[in-house]
Coordinates of C-alpha atoms in Angstrom, one line a residue:
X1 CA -97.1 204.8 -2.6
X2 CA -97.7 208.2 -2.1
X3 CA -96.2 211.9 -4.1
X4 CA -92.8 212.4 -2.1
X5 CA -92.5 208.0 -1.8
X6 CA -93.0 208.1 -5.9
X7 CA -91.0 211.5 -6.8
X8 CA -88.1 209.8 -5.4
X9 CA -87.9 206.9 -7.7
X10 CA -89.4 208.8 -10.6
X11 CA -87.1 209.2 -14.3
X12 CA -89.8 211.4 -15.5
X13 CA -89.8 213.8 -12.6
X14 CA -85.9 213.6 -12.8
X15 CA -86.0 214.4 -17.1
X16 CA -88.0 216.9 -15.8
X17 CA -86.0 219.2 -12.8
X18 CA -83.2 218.8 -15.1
X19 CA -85.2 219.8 -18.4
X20 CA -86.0 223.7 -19.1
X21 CA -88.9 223.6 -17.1
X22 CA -87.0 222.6 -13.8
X23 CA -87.8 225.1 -11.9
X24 CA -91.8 224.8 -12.5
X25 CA -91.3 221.5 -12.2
X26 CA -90.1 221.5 -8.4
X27 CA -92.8 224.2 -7.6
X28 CA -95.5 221.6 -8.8
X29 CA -94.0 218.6 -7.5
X30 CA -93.7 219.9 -4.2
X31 CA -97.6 220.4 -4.4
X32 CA -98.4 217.2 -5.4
X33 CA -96.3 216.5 -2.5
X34 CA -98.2 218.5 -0.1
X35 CA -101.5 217.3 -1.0
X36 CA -100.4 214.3 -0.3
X37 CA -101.4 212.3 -4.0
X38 CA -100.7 209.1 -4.5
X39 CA -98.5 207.9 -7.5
X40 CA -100.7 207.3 -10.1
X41 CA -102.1 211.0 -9.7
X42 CA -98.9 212.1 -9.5
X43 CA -97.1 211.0 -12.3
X44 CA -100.4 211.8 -14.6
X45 CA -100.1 215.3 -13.5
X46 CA -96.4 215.5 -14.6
X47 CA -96.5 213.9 -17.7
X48 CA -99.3 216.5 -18.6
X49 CA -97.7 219.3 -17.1
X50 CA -94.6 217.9 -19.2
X51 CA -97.2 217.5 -22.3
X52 CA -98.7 221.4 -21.5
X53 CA -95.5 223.3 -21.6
X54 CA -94.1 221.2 -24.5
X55 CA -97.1 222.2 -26.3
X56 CA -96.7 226.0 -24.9
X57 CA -93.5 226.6 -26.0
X58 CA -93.4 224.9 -28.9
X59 CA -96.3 227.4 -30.0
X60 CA -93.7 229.7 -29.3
X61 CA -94.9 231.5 -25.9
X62 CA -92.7 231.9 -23.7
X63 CA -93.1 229.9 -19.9
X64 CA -93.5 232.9 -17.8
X65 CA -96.6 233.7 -19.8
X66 CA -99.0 230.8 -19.1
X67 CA -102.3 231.2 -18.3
X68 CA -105.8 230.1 -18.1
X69 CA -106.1 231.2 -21.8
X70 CA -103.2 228.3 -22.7
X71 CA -104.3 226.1 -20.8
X72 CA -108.0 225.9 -22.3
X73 CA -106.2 225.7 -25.6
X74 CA -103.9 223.3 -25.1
X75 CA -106.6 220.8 -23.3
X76 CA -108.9 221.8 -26.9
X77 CA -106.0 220.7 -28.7
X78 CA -105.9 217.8 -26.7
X79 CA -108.9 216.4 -26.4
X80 CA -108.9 216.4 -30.0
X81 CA -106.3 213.8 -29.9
X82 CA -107.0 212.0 -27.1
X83 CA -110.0 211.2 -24.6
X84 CA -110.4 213.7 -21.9
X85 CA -110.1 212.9 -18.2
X86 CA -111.7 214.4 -15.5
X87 CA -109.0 215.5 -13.5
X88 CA -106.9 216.8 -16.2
X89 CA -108.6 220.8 -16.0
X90 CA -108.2 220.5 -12.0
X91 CA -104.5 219.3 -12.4
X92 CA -104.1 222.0 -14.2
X93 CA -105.5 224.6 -12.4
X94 CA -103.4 222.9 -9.6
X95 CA -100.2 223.8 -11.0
X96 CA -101.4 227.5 -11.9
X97 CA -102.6 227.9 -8.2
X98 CA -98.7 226.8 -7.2
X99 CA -97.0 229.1 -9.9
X100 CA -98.4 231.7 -9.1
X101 CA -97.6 231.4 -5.2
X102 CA -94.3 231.5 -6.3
X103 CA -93.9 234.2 -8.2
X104 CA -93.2 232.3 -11.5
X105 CA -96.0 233.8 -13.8
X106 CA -98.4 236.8 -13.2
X107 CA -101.5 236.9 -11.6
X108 CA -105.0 235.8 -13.1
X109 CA -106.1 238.4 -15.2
X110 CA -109.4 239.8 -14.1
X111 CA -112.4 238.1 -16.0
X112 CA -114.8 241.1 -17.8
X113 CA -117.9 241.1 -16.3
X114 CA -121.3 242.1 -17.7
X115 CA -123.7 244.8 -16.5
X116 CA -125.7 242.2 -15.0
X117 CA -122.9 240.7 -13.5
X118 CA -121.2 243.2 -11.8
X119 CA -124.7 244.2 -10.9
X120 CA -125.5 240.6 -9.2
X121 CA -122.0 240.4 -7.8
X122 CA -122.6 243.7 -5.5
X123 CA -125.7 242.2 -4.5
X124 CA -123.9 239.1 -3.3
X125 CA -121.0 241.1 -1.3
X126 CA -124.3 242.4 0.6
X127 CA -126.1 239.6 1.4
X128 CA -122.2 238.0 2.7
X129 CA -121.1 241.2 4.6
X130 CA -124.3 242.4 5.7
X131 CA -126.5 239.6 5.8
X132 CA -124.2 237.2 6.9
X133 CA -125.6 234.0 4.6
X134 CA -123.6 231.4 3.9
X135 CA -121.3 231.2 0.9
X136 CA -123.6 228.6 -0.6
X137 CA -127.0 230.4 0.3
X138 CA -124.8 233.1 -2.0
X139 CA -124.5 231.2 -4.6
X140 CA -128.2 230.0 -4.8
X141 CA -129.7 233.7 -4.3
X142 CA -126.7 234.8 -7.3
X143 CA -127.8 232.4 -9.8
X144 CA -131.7 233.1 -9.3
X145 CA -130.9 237.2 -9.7
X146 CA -129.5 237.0 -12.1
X147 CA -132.1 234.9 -14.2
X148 CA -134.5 237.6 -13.2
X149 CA -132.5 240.2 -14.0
X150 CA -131.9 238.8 -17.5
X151 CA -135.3 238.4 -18.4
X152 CA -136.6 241.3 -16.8
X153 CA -134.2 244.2 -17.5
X154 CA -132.3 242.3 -20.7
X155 CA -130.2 245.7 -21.0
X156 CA -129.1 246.3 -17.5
X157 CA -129.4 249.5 -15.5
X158 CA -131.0 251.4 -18.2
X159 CA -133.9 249.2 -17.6
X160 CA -134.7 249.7 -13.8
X161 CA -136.8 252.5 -14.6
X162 CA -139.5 250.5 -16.7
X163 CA -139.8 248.0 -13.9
X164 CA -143.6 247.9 -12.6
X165 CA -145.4 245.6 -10.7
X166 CA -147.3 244.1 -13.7
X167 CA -143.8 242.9 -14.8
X168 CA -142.3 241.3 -11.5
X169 CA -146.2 239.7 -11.1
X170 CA -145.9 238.5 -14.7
X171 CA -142.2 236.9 -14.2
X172 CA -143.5 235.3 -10.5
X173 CA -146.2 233.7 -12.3
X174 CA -144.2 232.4 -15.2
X175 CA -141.4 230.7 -13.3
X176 CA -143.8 229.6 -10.0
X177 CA -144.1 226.2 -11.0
X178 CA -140.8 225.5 -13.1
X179 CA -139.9 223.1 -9.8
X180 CA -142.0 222.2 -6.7
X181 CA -143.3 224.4 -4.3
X182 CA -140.4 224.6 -1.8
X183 CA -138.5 226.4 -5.1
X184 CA -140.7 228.8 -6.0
X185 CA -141.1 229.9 -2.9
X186 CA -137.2 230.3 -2.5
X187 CA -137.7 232.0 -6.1
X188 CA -139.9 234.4 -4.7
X189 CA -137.7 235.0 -1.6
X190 CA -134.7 236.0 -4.0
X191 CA -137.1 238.2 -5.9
X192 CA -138.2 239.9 -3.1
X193 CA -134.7 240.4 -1.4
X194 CA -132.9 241.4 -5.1
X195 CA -135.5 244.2 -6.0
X196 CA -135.4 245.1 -1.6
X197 CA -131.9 245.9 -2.3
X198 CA -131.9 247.8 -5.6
X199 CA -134.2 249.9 -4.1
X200 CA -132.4 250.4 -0.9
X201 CA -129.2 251.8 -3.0
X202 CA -131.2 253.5 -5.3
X203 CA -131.4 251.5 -8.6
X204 CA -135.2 251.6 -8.3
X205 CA -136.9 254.3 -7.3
X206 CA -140.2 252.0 -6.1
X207 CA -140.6 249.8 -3.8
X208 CA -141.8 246.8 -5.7
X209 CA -140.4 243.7 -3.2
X210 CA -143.8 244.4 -2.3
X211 CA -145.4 243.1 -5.5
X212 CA -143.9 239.7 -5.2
X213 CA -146.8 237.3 -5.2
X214 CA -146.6 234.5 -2.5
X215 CA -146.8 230.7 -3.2
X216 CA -149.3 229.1 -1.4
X217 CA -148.3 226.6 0.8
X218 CA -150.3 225.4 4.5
X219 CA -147.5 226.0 7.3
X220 CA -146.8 223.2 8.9
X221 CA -148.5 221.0 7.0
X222 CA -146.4 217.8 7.3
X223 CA -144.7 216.3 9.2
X224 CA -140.7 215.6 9.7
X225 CA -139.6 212.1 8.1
X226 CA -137.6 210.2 11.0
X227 CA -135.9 206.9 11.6
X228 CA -136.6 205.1 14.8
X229 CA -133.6 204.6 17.1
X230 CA -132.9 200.8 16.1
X231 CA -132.8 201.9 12.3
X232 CA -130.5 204.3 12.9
X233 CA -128.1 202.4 14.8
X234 CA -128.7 199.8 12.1
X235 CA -127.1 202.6 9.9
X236 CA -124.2 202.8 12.1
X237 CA -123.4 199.4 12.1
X238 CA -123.0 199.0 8.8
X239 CA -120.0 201.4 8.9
X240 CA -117.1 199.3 8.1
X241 CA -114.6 200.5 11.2
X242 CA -111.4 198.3 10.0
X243 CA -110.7 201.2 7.1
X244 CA -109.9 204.8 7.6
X245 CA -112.9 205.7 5.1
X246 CA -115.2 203.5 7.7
X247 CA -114.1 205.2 10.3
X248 CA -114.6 208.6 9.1
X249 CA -118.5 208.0 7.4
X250 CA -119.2 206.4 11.6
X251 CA -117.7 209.4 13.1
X252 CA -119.6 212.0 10.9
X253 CA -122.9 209.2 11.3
X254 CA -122.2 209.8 14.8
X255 CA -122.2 213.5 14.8
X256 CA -125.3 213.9 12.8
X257 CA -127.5 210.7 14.5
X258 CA -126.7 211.6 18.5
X259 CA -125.6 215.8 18.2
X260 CA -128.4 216.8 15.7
X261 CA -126.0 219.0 13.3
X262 CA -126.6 219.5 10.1
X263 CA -124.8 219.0 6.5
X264 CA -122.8 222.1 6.4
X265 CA -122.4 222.2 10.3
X266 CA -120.7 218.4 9.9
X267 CA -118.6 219.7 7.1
X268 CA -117.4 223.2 8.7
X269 CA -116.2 221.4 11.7
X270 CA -112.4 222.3 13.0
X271 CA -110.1 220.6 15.4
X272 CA -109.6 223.1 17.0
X273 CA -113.5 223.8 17.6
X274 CA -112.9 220.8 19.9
X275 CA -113.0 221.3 23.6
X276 CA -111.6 218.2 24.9
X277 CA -110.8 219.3 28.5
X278 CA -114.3 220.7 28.9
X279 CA -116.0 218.0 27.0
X280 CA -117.7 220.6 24.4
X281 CA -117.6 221.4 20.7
X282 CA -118.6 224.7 19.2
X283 CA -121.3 224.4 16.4
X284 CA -120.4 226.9 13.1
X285 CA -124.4 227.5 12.5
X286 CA -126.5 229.4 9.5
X287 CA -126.1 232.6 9.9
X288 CA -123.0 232.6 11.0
X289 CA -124.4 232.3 14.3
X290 CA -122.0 230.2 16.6
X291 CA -123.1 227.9 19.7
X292 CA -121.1 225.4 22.1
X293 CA -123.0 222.1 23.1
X294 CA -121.9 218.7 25.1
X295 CA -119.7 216.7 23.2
X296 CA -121.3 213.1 23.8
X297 CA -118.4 210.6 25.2
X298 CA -119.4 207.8 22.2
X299 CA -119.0 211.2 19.5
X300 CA -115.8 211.7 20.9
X301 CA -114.2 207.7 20.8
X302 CA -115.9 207.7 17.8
X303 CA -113.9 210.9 16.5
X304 CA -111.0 210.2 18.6
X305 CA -110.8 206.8 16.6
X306 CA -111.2 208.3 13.2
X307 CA -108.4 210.9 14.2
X308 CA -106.2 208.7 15.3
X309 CA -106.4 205.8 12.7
X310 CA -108.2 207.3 9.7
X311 CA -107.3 211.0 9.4
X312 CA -104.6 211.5 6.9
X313 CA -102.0 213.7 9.3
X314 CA -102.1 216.7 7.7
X315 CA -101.4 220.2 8.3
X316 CA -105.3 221.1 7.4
X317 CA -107.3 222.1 10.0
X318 CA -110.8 220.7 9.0
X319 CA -112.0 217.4 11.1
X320 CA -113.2 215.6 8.1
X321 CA -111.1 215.0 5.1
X322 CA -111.4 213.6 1.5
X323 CA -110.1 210.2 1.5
X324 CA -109.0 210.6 -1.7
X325 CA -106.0 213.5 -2.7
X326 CA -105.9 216.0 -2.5
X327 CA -106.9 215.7 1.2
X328 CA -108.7 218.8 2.2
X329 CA -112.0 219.8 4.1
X330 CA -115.0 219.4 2.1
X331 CA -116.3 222.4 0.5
X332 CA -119.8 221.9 1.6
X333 CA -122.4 220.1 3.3
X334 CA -123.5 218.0 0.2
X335 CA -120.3 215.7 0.9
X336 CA -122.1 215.1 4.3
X337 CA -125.7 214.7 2.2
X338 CA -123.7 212.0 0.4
X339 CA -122.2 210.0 2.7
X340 CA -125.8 209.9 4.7
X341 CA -127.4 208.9 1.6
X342 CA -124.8 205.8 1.0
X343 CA -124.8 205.1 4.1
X344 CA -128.8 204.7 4.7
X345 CA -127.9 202.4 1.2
X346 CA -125.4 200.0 2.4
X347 CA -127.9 199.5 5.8
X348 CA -130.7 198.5 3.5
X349 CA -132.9 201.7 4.6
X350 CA -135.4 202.9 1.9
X351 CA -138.8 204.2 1.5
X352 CA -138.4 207.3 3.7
X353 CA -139.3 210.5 1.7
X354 CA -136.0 212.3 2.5
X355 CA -132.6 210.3 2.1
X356 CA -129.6 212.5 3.4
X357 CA -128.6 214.4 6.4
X358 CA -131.0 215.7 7.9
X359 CA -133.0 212.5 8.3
X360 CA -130.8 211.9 11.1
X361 CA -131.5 215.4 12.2
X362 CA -135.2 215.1 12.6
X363 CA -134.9 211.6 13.6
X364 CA -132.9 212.4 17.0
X365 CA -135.2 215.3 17.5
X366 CA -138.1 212.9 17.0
X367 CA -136.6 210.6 19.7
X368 CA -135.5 213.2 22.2
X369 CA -139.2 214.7 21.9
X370 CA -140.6 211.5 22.6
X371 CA -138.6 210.7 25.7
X372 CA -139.8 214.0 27.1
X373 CA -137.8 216.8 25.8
X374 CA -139.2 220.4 25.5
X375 CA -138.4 222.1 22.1
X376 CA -140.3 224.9 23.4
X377 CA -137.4 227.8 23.1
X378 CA -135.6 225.6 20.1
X379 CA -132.2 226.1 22.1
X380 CA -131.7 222.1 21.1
X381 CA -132.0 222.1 17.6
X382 CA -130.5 225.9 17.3
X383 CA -133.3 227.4 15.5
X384 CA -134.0 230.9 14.3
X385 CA -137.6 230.9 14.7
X386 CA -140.1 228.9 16.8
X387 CA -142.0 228.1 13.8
X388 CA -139.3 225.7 12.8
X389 CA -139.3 223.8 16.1
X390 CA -143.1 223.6 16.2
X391 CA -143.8 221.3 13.3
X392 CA -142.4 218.5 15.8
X393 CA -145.2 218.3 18.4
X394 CA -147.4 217.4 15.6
X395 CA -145.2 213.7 16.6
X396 CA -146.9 212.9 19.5
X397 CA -150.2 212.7 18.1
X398 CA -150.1 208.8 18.6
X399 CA -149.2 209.1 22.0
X400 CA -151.9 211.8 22.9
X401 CA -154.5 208.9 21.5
X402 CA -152.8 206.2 23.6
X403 CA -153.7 208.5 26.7
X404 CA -157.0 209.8 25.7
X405 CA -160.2 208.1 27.2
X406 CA -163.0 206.5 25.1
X407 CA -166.2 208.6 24.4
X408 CA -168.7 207.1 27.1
X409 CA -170.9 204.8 25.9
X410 CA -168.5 204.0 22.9
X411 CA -168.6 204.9 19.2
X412 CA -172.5 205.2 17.6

């Protein structure tokens, strides 16, 4: 039974329109409703909307006035009383969203930022308008400014000026190895960029992206991990097809094993980025960098199938939804990493250094190379820079020494 099935028969939802909270109550049904819940959600988000405003008003505020400021008090106050639930602060934060599209209470005060902050928050509005990275790229390059900004200049702008080389070589070198190498080498990148752009708009007067210390690391040192092509389809049998989530996990399978995309590429996907007449669909790359390639005729059944008996019909746009409510696009790429990584465990695949996404990724490029494929421009995988492409042709080393002729005379 779904939100508008269960609102129907609901007494609760009925005290409630007809309580002194009606109109907020309608507001939030109807979102419930929209998001298409089912009725156990749905009547555990009104009974603690009901418990919320009881709780408001009965501390004498009056119902225009909610906030984020109640709401954190009133789920202190609760989970003093009872245990919390996970959904209970996204419920919540549901029913704010809905309010506030209505008009009912004002707008989310502004949160006060710190120096450092506001100071790491301009530098992400660069690297999103200017650079063009990806929201979660953002995110990564935010959090790791920020630590070095802390540490380095613990009172803000005032401290720019005693930057020096010796202390951004000293914080390299204390934080190179707090992970593996592949993340202090992204540390280092951040570094780099952060004090690039302070000294671009002036914060810094030196130019000390310069005295960032490399991590070592051999280029190309390894090589891809890869499935071979009947362990991959063994993943995609083990998709259960009779249920709308097994249809979903085989048509993103699908995508990722025989198109190559990756994680966010899978997630970022759009209906309307379809092309059915013209068999095509356009890619939503790093970068924001955009590409159309063949849409493979088993991709499509396999997302024609999913669409037609698995896709919750919704007015959202994105191709892959949640399963559960509320049924919306996912937010990134590690839903995608997740349902690989489940996937590759319900087939019985282990041992394989990477488990996720892009193990499909290398594993079709591995295949493709094999049956005589040129990477040589990296149009096929979509790659920035050769360099990524190249590791691949360290594949066919087997092959070359299936093809090479034995030293004359034989081995000494």
């Amino acid at each position: 039974m779904n939100a508008s099935d269960y609102l129907q028969r609901s007494t609760l939802y009925r005290k409630l329109i007809h309580g002194p909270y009606g109109e907020f109550s309608r507001v939030y049904a109807a979102r419930l409703s929209d998001q298409g819940l089912g009725r156990q959600c749905t009547w555990r988000s009104l009974s603690l909307f009901r418990d919320l405003m009881d709780w408001h008003v009965g501390n004498g505020h009056d119902p225009q006035d909610l906030s984020e400021v109640h709401v954190d008090r009133f789920l202190e106050h609760r989970f003093k009383h009872w245990s919390p639930d996970s959904g209970d602060r996204s419920a919540l934060r549901r029913l704010l969203a809905a309010l506030r599209e209505e008009g009912l209470i004002p707008a989310a005060a502004p949160l006060e930022r710190t120096e450092h902050e506001q100071i790491v928050d301009v530098f992400a509005a660069y690297l999103s308008n200017e650079r063009g990275l990806a929201a979660s790229t953002v995110e990564s390059h935010k959090l790791l400014s920020h630590r070095f900004l802390l540490e380095v200049c613990p009172a803000g702008a005032d401290g720019f000026a005693a930057l020096t080389p010796e202390t951004v070589i000293g914080y390299v070198e204390r934080h190179a190895l707090d992970g593996s190498a592949d993340s202090g080498k992204a540390m280092c990148g951040v570094v780099r960029a952060f004090l690039r752009y302070l000294h671009l708009k002036g914060f810094i007067s030196v130019a000390l992206a310069d005295c960032v210390p490399s991590i070592r690391r051999w280029r190309l040192a390894g090589t891809p991990t890869f499935l071979p092509p009947q362990k991959v389809q063994q993943v995609l049998d083990a998709c259960d097809q009779t249920t709308a989530m097994g249809l979903r996990d085989y048509a993103v399978l699908m995508v990722l094993a025989k198109l190559g995309l990756r994680a966010s590429e899978v997630a970022a996907l759009n209906l309307d980025d379809i092309d059915w007449r013209s068999g095509k669909i356009l890619v939503h790359g790093k970068g924001r960098r955009q590409a159309m390639m063949p849409l493979r005729h088993d991709v499509g059944t396999a997302i024609v199938a999913y669409i037609r008996h698995g896709r919750p019909a919704l007015p959202c746009r994105r191709l892959f939804l949640r399963m559960l409510a509320p049924h919306v696009g996912f937010a990134s790429g590690c839903a995608i990493t997740m349902i690989a990584k489940e996937a590759l465990e319900r087939a019985g695949i282990h041992g394989y250094a990477h488990h996720g996404a892009h193990l499909f990724r290398h594993s079709l490029a591995t295949d493709l190379l094999r049956s005589g494929a040129s990477f040589a421009d990296g149009q096929l995988l979509r790659h920035r820079s050769i360099d990524s492409t190249r590791i691949y042709a360290k594949l066919d080393i087997e092959k070359l020494r299936e093809l090479s002729l034995p030293w004359p005379g034989g081995v000494q």
